[in-house]
Steps between C-alpha positions, in 0.01 A plus 500: 500500500468300181248743355720796585798332345326438174325833478752661258421234242126569518494876448384463140213269583364542851181302442625199305691228688851422379513233232830363624761553765772756426796363312861547600547741209208712618623523858866559412395771258315677780816519708769572239294639213600859570859441395738770619831610352714309751293186455536525122876555531530188711323297233731649237795406721381139496455517122866597464586133555417461130827682423712233671290232332580645156872506577507129578293410194719681245845508663615210282485730197833643624659240728449216248565700182771394258743794468630616166844391389771611259789349308854538626662395171410582141373226273739372235434272211540130557521500878253468789562838654219720631259645246286802589221349290471196727165463670635324810849476653449129575661395169786748531834397653541606864719804543393657172200679649395667827189637671430872465445524875660324798408132522338550842237730348276202418458141612535393137848648464619429856421128480559467122144392424481649152602170341332271755169489315168683539371262769775594746492870413125519559504280812508784761211695344296185442568391859371834627171468314471133598532614861227759439280224362555273802459782750179614338346157561642427845488841668165631372292360785728642772398859425132404540540269799798476734721806441273764355588777255759692703697204635500327163627818335773532764607138462509537121699825502747392769559155350544641150747756635702240693513275194621799296776576750610135498507510120791742527713212632398243237818316390359342181200485270337217696498684832389814319205321337400340832493837675297649214254214548465587870465869419224430248320270743460770765461788253187332358276649770636857506277636226182329619542592868594857410194542280259355756644669809532847346142497370356367826654787695292764318136554414340385174532846348881485508560137408541564128746780577707272722497228233628739233763626745624144539542464124695825488722380787569186299610719209723702735671183619546386141644839406749488787671191358664657191617792717661264754642277228655796320655626824665159552563422133873441559455332839374160607144390432480423872462872573154495346382240750645700789331825398162336438496259796624718786251786436222242475600357839497849654159564344360181655613620844310826447190307393516300823492812716285737291229284339220313673323183394191514280190547720293300253726194527500525881120499504485207261726308739282592798765721667271785605738660751783515247261641241392771744863595562576513127193716436592726791845558347350576160244738646766680704676586174191697405493681833197316639469304822314181571394316814416136553128573467562661163585158357181323607409441135798268461303229684277466194805430285686250713216249472570485124844350555420155361319632195758764422785264544350233282655652195848497647577136426748576226534370147415139584170600660431712192558209262283279719218757488530515120510124449184377333436840343642490151427866434711605798793272419503611138489866596796443729691304236439766233606796712803310636611407148486866402690597814773249412558663162494849648751392765750382239511847345458711812768316699715390207544825306710683764727194524552499124571868428875431511476324164347802324836661432404821678617642831395263779436773759286710267312193377396396851415861584266520201325183617462638851361829369245307295340386828372852568288564187398134510323554833321805360389315185380203705291734714341655190427162342344366819267800517400527135572179306401134509738277691503215249570709190759707688703196605482344152609825334786558745636145480481512120688830496763365741548191285532700178758735650696210646510329161618830351799489737597164353442613140686832513875461423740523794658810349179702547537525877265799537216331311540180701502695824180683407324174412618340826374788715163498322469125553583533870257793534215302342573192714512707818167666419346164409599361838346793689171467311507122533528518879185712516330267251584193710350657814171543312494150352486318835267541800613632837530154655790405272611836363818554703646158432390504135685828445797346680502213251492749213808671646670163541445430130679829427794384713501164319552692178787674676663162573523423127596853395868499620576182305361652180683825570829310527430313177416825324836665564621356171172444314222747575223266391555276803423791731304783338346272240372241747393775740283648225349165399427409864322819604315530168365145513431493875313830478241339273373289791336812641266512200293212641449668838181695584511878509472644852510877452207671670372179659467443872724243666365185660578389854459123472558232238128415498405862437745526209375171361138616508590829336671330208261210459378479142748767384836337559781595264643251252793421728265355767377224272144557620354711222139414426451272203844340512 
């Protein structure tokens, strides 16, 4: 029975004994490698969760924006009446000015936060990213251990949706910020679970396609925000949370009924019967049938549960595995520092477009559209250019364009808008390339959690970005200027990392250490002769 079960893996070499037992990837590929149209559509359906993720990330660009205002009385010499040349209405007598739109259109105007200081204005957005940071650390292990990919995705989507619905009833800025914190906490796992689950439902041949589809879905969700905001431009900001949260809740219900758990995760957890049922559902989409005896090869995978699950210990297990290896810790520190600078621009630019002097809806739309060519450019760079030089060039370009936004006079709205979009485009592309780079820098045993830490550094940059954006509403240097300095300087850390293009990836820390022994980059502190 065992020989018959393993026969398909030995067709290429009938005489030589197998060097090792089949891996989970090999066996899963045998069952779902011939991806059909319906199977691919189901994976794309899972990837659509990226759209709801994008809405929650960038919704503050409209709900927390400071509306434009106008004078109600003409300025006269010698009195303190409203002056159209005033930068802020805070120093103008009450009753001499008014908002261009209804006060309920934004939290800033509804709760009179425009004169409360940048810390209070940026509190909701910063709370959201702080929640993302906490959730990324505390919820990461659940997707690999207790809940799995599907249940973790459902919990994240449903909880984020419920928090969004409750936000509609927020009576003040403090309740609003607390609910944004909860929303960010649960939203932190949507992108990761979506990426992993959608790619594990198809064969290797279609994984790149599903990944790119996810990025496009993220752009679609981003693009939907200016359309929704424009439709409710004269209504309450609470409408945006209704129309982004309720559809997300309905989508999570559909995921529960239409999508099955990842067969790979079920095998890793030793749940063979559940894995068989998941595979049977996937195979039925392709019009093929399977019996219990057809899954006899799964026995060879279940025994790998302890080894396969060893890498699912989360970020703390990753740091423990890296302790004592200076080259690993310095690689992680360098790539995380770069991610922090990229995060300030990528997450901060859309929140700061209101200070450009251009139309808010068009400005956010331009940023969302920049996501599409950014994915294409990242794909080209990954295939044909070095990772290290690409990230350095992109972060330098993003920093230069961001500084140009601060240097160009406020009257040149078109020029400032062009520089802002170019900076966002370069930062977005840098992040895509950097994610691929980080997967190649670390061995399989710590790769997932290491990449998770890189993403958390991006979110940490997002925590600081709203405060700078609020400060920059009057002086552009405090937002665009500091954004440019941060990403430009942080991007230089990549220069000390080793190049990984065209090199095979290691599986263990020891293997990576042996490969780099005697040829460690300057950032490892182990260069020969020093």
